[in-house]
Amino acid sequence: MTEIQIAAVGDLMVKRYIISDAKQSDGTYSFTPLFAKVTPYLRQADLTIGNLETTFPGNGRECRKSLRSGGPTFKCPDELAPALKEAGFDVLVTANNHCMDYGASGLIRTLRVLDRSGIDHTGTSRSVQESKRTLIKNVSGITIGILSYTAGTNRIPVPIQQPWLVNRIETNKILREIRDLKKKVDLVLLYMHFGKEYQYTPNKRQKQLASLFLKNGANIVLGSHPHVLQPISVQGKKKFVSYSLGNFVSTKLKNNPFTQSGIILTLTIKKDNNGNTSITDINYIPTCVDRRIIKGGKQISEVIPIHDTLKNTDLITERRNRLNRMLKHTIDILKWP
């Protein structure tokens, strides 16, 4: 018998204020403090996965913002990638509505930066050949196939001659890929970038897609894009859905404090001596993004585990009340356990 733990988080939206907090006096960036408080939890899992909702286009001539974007465009200093690796991330999915923010060249460079840091990725590709390769992780003898798709790219067109750059949600194609993958692995995990932003419940389309994929061989469906948490759904010991994992890293969006609320989802996977794989335990660690001033007047951003932070007897009342509101919100939304 083999047992492993998968940890998953939602959107990594490392935006302008968080980037400025990471800037050092010499002009470089250190993102290690951003993840310091949650690193032990991310590292203790056997496989840790998240959604990279930014790009690494660099600062060269090819770093050109896509002018046709239907929303803000995101980019981040390269230093984020090794910090994510150091924090414990093994896999980042890259199919999301911001992956084309800096065009095909920005998308391709992003994957190069992840490769340099030793982080596996899926959802976007640099070539036809790469798009046909499925990410399969062998974790202590349990094989996990990971697929990633997005509903859109903020109205930025993917070049007609390069459709393989981004995995879009095309139902029949996804069903074929699930069925093919099912023959090769113990567990199929889909990370979907779908749903409506700022909605606390999944819409009809999310439910239909998750149900369809589970019926056709997927075991785990993880969601991102709404920027807030949505409920968990469990179907026996083989099927699990988290419709939205919320934001793991973000500034406050739409003046909504819960856009800085997320979880570290933990799934325990067991493979018995007959080769049967099941989900034996589901848990989560509530998190939020905390931005505050420290000694010397420097502003820092941290992703903090809420339960651990509330144990601090020195917390000022206002901060304690905020964290308690975040915690109650998380429990109310997830309805688990």
CSV table of C-alpha atoms in Angstrom, one decimal, residues 38-311:
chain,number,residue,atom,x,y,z
A,38,VAL,CA,3.0,28.8,4.4
A,39,THR,CA,6.1,27.1,3.1
A,40,PRO,CA,6.1,24.3,5.7
A,41,TYR,CA,2.6,23.3,4.6
A,42,LEU,CA,3.4,23.5,0.9
A,43,ARG,CA,6.6,21.5,1.3
A,44,GLN,CA,5.1,18.7,3.5
A,45,ALA,CA,2.9,17.5,0.6
A,46,ASP,CA,4.2,15.0,-1.8
A,47,LEU,CA,2.9,17.0,-4.8
A,48,THR,CA,2.0,20.8,-4.6
A,49,ILE,CA,0.2,22.5,-7.5
A,50,GLY,CA,-1.1,26.0,-8.1
A,51,ASN,CA,-2.3,28.3,-10.9
A,52,LEU,CA,0.3,30.9,-12.2
A,53,GLU,CA,-1.9,33.8,-13.1
A,54,THR,CA,0.9,36.1,-14.2
A,55,THR,CA,3.6,36.0,-16.9
A,56,PHE,CA,7.4,36.3,-17.1
A,57,PRO,CA,7.9,38.3,-20.3
A,58,GLY,CA,11.1,39.9,-19.2
A,59,ASN,CA,12.1,43.4,-20.0
A,60,GLY,CA,13.5,43.0,-23.5
A,61,ARG,CA,12.1,44.2,-26.8
A,62,GLU,CA,9.8,41.2,-27.0
A,63,CYS,CA,8.1,42.3,-23.8
A,64,ARG,CA,5.1,43.9,-25.4
A,65,LYS,CA,1.7,44.1,-23.8
A,66,SER,CA,-1.2,42.7,-25.7
A,67,LEU,CA,-3.3,45.7,-26.7
A,68,ARG,CA,-6.4,43.8,-27.3
A,69,SER,CA,-6.8,42.5,-23.7
A,70,GLY,CA,-10.3,42.8,-22.2
A,71,GLY,CA,-8.8,43.4,-18.8
A,72,PRO,CA,-5.6,44.2,-16.9
A,73,THR,CA,-2.4,42.6,-18.0
A,74,PHE,CA,0.0,40.9,-15.6
A,75,LYS,CA,3.7,40.4,-15.5
A,76,CYS,CA,6.2,39.6,-12.8
A,77,PRO,CA,9.9,39.6,-12.2
A,78,ASP,CA,11.6,36.3,-12.9
A,79,GLU,CA,12.7,36.0,-9.3
A,80,LEU,CA,9.1,34.8,-8.4
A,81,ALA,CA,9.8,31.4,-10.1
A,82,PRO,CA,12.7,30.2,-7.9
A,83,ALA,CA,10.7,31.6,-4.8
A,84,LEU,CA,7.8,29.4,-5.8
A,85,LYS,CA,10.1,26.4,-6.2
A,86,GLU,CA,11.7,27.1,-2.8
A,87,ALA,CA,8.2,27.4,-1.2
A,88,GLY,CA,7.4,23.9,-2.4
A,89,PHE,CA,5.5,24.2,-5.7
A,90,ASP,CA,6.1,21.2,-8.0
A,91,VAL,CA,3.6,22.0,-10.7
A,92,LEU,CA,2.1,25.2,-12.0
A,93,VAL,CA,-0.8,25.3,-14.4
A,94,THR,CA,-0.5,28.0,-17.0
A,95,ALA,CA,-3.8,27.9,-18.9
A,96,ASN,CA,-5.7,30.9,-17.7
A,97,ASN,CA,-7.2,34.2,-19.0
A,98,HIS,CA,-3.9,36.0,-18.5
A,99,CYS,CA,-1.5,33.6,-20.2
A,100,MET,CA,-1.5,35.7,-23.4
A,101,ASP,CA,-1.2,39.1,-21.7
A,102,TYR,CA,2.2,39.6,-23.3
A,103,GLY,CA,1.5,37.6,-26.5
A,104,ALA,CA,3.0,34.4,-27.7
A,105,SER,CA,6.6,35.6,-26.9
A,106,GLY,CA,5.6,36.3,-23.3
A,107,LEU,CA,3.9,32.9,-23.0
A,108,ILE,CA,6.9,31.1,-24.3
A,109,ARG,CA,9.4,33.0,-22.2
A,110,THR,CA,7.2,32.2,-19.1
A,111,LEU,CA,7.7,28.5,-19.7
A,112,ARG,CA,11.4,28.9,-20.1
A,113,VAL,CA,11.6,30.7,-16.7
A,114,LEU,CA,9.7,27.9,-15.1
A,115,ASP,CA,12.0,25.3,-16.7
A,116,ARG,CA,15.0,27.1,-15.3
A,117,SER,CA,13.5,26.9,-11.8
A,118,GLY,CA,12.7,23.2,-12.1
A,119,ILE,CA,8.9,23.7,-11.9
A,120,ASP,CA,6.8,21.4,-14.1
A,121,HIS,CA,3.9,23.1,-16.0
A,122,THR,CA,0.9,22.3,-18.2
A,123,GLY,CA,-1.8,24.2,-20.0
A,124,THR,CA,0.3,26.2,-22.4
A,125,SER,CA,2.9,25.0,-24.9
A,126,ARG,CA,5.8,26.2,-27.1
A,127,SER,CA,5.3,23.8,-29.9
A,128,VAL,CA,2.9,21.2,-31.4
A,129,GLN,CA,5.1,18.5,-30.0
A,130,GLU,CA,5.0,19.9,-26.5
A,131,SER,CA,1.2,20.3,-26.7
A,132,LYS,CA,0.9,16.6,-27.3
A,133,ARG,CA,2.9,15.6,-24.3
A,134,THR,CA,0.8,15.1,-21.1
A,135,LEU,CA,2.3,15.9,-17.7
A,136,ILE,CA,2.5,12.7,-15.7
A,137,LYS,CA,4.0,12.8,-12.2
A,138,ASN,CA,5.1,9.6,-10.5
A,139,VAL,CA,4.8,10.3,-6.8
A,140,SER,CA,6.0,7.4,-4.7
A,141,GLY,CA,4.6,4.9,-7.1
A,142,ILE,CA,1.3,6.6,-7.7
A,143,THR,CA,1.0,8.1,-11.2
A,144,ILE,CA,-0.9,11.3,-11.6
A,145,GLY,CA,-1.9,12.8,-14.9
A,146,ILE,CA,-2.5,16.5,-14.9
A,147,LEU,CA,-4.5,18.4,-17.5
A,148,SER,CA,-5.2,22.2,-17.5
A,149,TYR,CA,-7.6,24.3,-19.6
A,150,THR,CA,-9.0,27.8,-19.7
A,151,ALA,CA,-12.3,29.2,-20.8
A,152,GLY,CA,-10.7,32.2,-22.4
A,153,THR,CA,-7.7,34.6,-22.8
A,154,ASN,CA,-9.4,38.0,-22.1
A,155,ARG,CA,-10.3,38.4,-25.8
A,156,ILE,CA,-6.7,38.3,-26.8
A,157,PRO,CA,-6.6,36.0,-29.9
A,158,VAL,CA,-4.3,33.0,-29.9
A,159,PRO,CA,-2.5,33.2,-33.3
A,160,ILE,CA,-4.4,31.1,-35.9
A,161,GLN,CA,-1.2,29.4,-36.9
A,162,GLN,CA,-0.3,28.5,-33.3
A,163,PRO,CA,-3.5,27.1,-31.7
A,164,TRP,CA,-1.5,24.8,-29.6
A,165,LEU,CA,-0.2,27.7,-27.5
A,166,VAL,CA,-3.1,27.5,-25.1
A,167,ASN,CA,-5.3,24.6,-23.9
A,168,ARG,CA,-8.9,25.9,-24.3
A,169,ILE,CA,-12.0,24.3,-22.9
A,170,GLU,CA,-13.2,22.2,-25.8
A,171,THR,CA,-15.3,19.5,-24.4
A,172,ASN,CA,-14.8,16.7,-26.9
A,173,LYS,CA,-11.1,17.2,-27.0
A,174,ILE,CA,-10.9,17.2,-23.2
A,175,LEU,CA,-12.9,13.9,-23.0
A,176,ARG,CA,-10.5,12.3,-25.5
A,177,GLU,CA,-7.5,13.4,-23.5
A,178,ILE,CA,-9.0,12.1,-20.2
A,179,ARG,CA,-9.8,8.7,-21.7
A,180,ASP,CA,-6.3,8.4,-23.3
A,181,LEU,CA,-4.7,9.5,-20.0
A,182,LYS,CA,-6.8,7.1,-17.9
A,183,LYS,CA,-5.1,4.2,-19.5
A,184,LYS,CA,-1.7,5.3,-18.4
A,185,VAL,CA,-2.1,6.6,-14.8
A,186,ASP,CA,-3.7,5.9,-11.5
A,187,LEU,CA,-5.3,9.3,-11.1
A,188,VAL,CA,-6.5,12.0,-13.5
A,189,LEU,CA,-6.4,15.6,-12.2
A,190,LEU,CA,-8.0,18.4,-14.1
A,191,TYR,CA,-7.3,22.0,-13.3
A,192,MET,CA,-9.9,24.2,-14.9
A,193,HIS,CA,-9.9,28.0,-15.3
A,194,PHE,CA,-13.6,28.6,-15.5
A,195,GLY,CA,-16.7,30.1,-13.8
A,196,LYS,CA,-17.8,33.7,-13.2
A,197,GLU,CA,-15.6,36.1,-11.3
A,198,TYR,CA,-16.6,37.1,-7.7
A,199,GLN,CA,-19.4,34.5,-7.5
A,200,TYR,CA,-19.4,32.3,-4.4
A,201,THR,CA,-21.3,29.5,-6.1
A,202,PRO,CA,-20.5,27.5,-9.2
A,203,ASN,CA,-22.6,28.3,-12.3
A,204,LYS,CA,-24.5,25.7,-14.4
A,205,ARG,CA,-21.6,25.4,-16.8
A,206,GLN,CA,-19.0,24.6,-14.1
A,207,LYS,CA,-21.3,21.9,-12.7
A,208,GLN,CA,-22.0,20.4,-16.1
A,209,LEU,CA,-18.3,20.3,-17.1
A,210,ALA,CA,-17.2,18.9,-13.7
A,211,SER,CA,-19.9,16.2,-13.8
A,212,LEU,CA,-19.1,15.2,-17.4
A,213,PHE,CA,-15.4,15.0,-16.8
A,214,LEU,CA,-15.8,12.9,-13.6
A,215,LYS,CA,-18.2,10.5,-15.4
A,216,ASN,CA,-15.6,10.0,-18.2
A,217,GLY,CA,-12.6,9.2,-16.0
A,218,ALA,CA,-11.3,12.2,-14.2
A,219,ASN,CA,-10.8,11.8,-10.4
A,220,ILE,CA,-10.1,15.3,-9.3
A,221,VAL,CA,-11.4,18.6,-10.8
A,222,LEU,CA,-9.9,21.8,-9.3
A,223,GLY,CA,-11.1,25.2,-10.3
A,224,SER,CA,-9.8,28.8,-10.5
A,225,HIS,CA,-10.8,32.1,-12.0
A,226,PRO,CA,-13.7,33.4,-9.8
A,227,HIS,CA,-11.0,34.9,-7.4
A,228,VAL,CA,-13.2,33.8,-4.4
A,229,LEU,CA,-13.7,30.5,-2.8
A,230,GLN,CA,-16.5,28.2,-4.0
A,231,PRO,CA,-17.8,24.9,-2.5
A,232,ILE,CA,-16.3,21.5,-2.5
A,233,SER,CA,-18.1,18.4,-3.8
A,234,VAL,CA,-17.2,14.8,-2.9
A,235,GLN,CA,-18.5,11.8,-4.7
A,236,GLY,CA,-17.5,8.6,-2.9
A,237,LYS,CA,-13.8,7.7,-2.7
A,238,LYS,CA,-12.9,8.3,-6.3
A,239,LYS,CA,-14.2,11.7,-7.3
A,240,PHE,CA,-13.7,15.2,-5.9
A,241,VAL,CA,-14.4,18.8,-7.1
A,242,SER,CA,-13.3,22.1,-5.8
A,243,TYR,CA,-15.1,24.6,-8.0
A,244,SER,CA,-12.8,27.5,-7.0
A,245,LEU,CA,-9.8,27.5,-4.7
A,246,GLY,CA,-9.9,31.3,-4.4
A,247,ASN,CA,-6.9,33.5,-4.6
A,248,PHE,CA,-3.7,32.3,-2.9
A,249,VAL,CA,-1.9,35.5,-3.7
A,250,SER,CA,-3.6,38.8,-4.7
A,251,THR,CA,-4.2,42.3,-3.7
A,252,LYS,CA,-7.8,43.2,-2.8
A,253,LEU,CA,-10.0,43.1,-5.9
A,254,LYS,CA,-13.3,45.1,-6.3
A,255,ASN,CA,-12.8,46.3,-2.7
A,256,ASN,CA,-13.8,42.8,-1.6
A,257,PRO,CA,-11.6,41.5,1.3
A,258,PHE,CA,-12.5,37.9,0.4
A,259,THR,CA,-10.5,38.1,-2.8
A,260,GLN,CA,-7.5,37.8,-0.5
A,261,SER,CA,-8.9,34.6,1.0
A,262,GLY,CA,-7.9,31.1,-0.1
A,263,ILE,CA,-7.0,27.6,1.1
A,264,ILE,CA,-4.2,25.1,0.9
A,265,LEU,CA,-6.4,22.1,-0.1
A,266,THR,CA,-4.9,18.7,1.0
A,267,LEU,CA,-6.0,15.4,-0.5
A,268,THR,CA,-4.7,12.1,0.8
A,269,ILE,CA,-4.4,9.5,-1.9
A,270,LYS,CA,-4.1,5.8,-1.2
A,271,LYS,CA,-3.1,3.0,-3.6
A,272,ASP,CA,-3.7,-0.5,-2.2
A,273,ASN,CA,-1.9,-3.7,-3.0
A,274,ASN,CA,-4.3,-4.5,-5.8
A,275,GLY,CA,-3.5,-1.2,-7.6
A,276,ASN,CA,-6.8,0.5,-6.6
A,277,THR,CA,-6.5,4.2,-5.9
A,278,SER,CA,-8.8,6.2,-3.7
A,279,ILE,CA,-9.1,9.6,-2.0
A,280,THR,CA,-9.0,8.8,1.8
A,281,ASP,CA,-8.9,12.2,3.4
A,282,ILE,CA,-9.8,15.8,2.5
A,283,ASN,CA,-8.7,18.8,4.5
A,284,TYR,CA,-7.7,22.4,4.0
A,285,ILE,CA,-5.7,25.2,5.6
A,286,PRO,CA,-7.5,28.6,5.4
A,287,THR,CA,-5.1,31.3,4.2
A,288,CYS,CA,-5.2,35.0,3.5
A,289,VAL,CA,-2.9,37.7,2.1
A,290,ASP,CA,-1.7,40.0,4.8
A,291,ARG,CA,-0.1,43.4,3.9
A,292,ARG,CA,1.3,45.4,6.8
A,293,ILE,CA,4.1,47.7,7.8
A,294,ILE,CA,7.0,46.2,9.8
A,295,LYS,CA,10.0,47.8,11.6
A,296,GLY,CA,11.7,50.5,9.7
A,297,GLY,CA,8.5,51.5,7.9
A,298,LYS,CA,8.8,48.8,5.2
A,299,GLN,CA,5.6,47.3,3.8
A,300,ILE,CA,5.5,43.6,3.4
A,301,SER,CA,3.0,41.1,1.9
A,302,GLU,CA,2.6,37.6,3.3
A,303,VAL,CA,0.4,34.7,2.7
A,304,ILE,CA,-0.5,33.5,6.2
A,305,PRO,CA,-2.2,30.4,7.6
A,306,ILE,CA,-5.1,31.9,9.5
A,307,HIS,CA,-5.4,29.3,12.3
A,308,ASP,CA,-1.7,29.6,13.2
A,309,THR,CA,-1.8,33.4,13.1
A,310,LEU,CA,-4.8,33.5,15.5
A,311,LYS,CA,-2.8,31.6,18.1
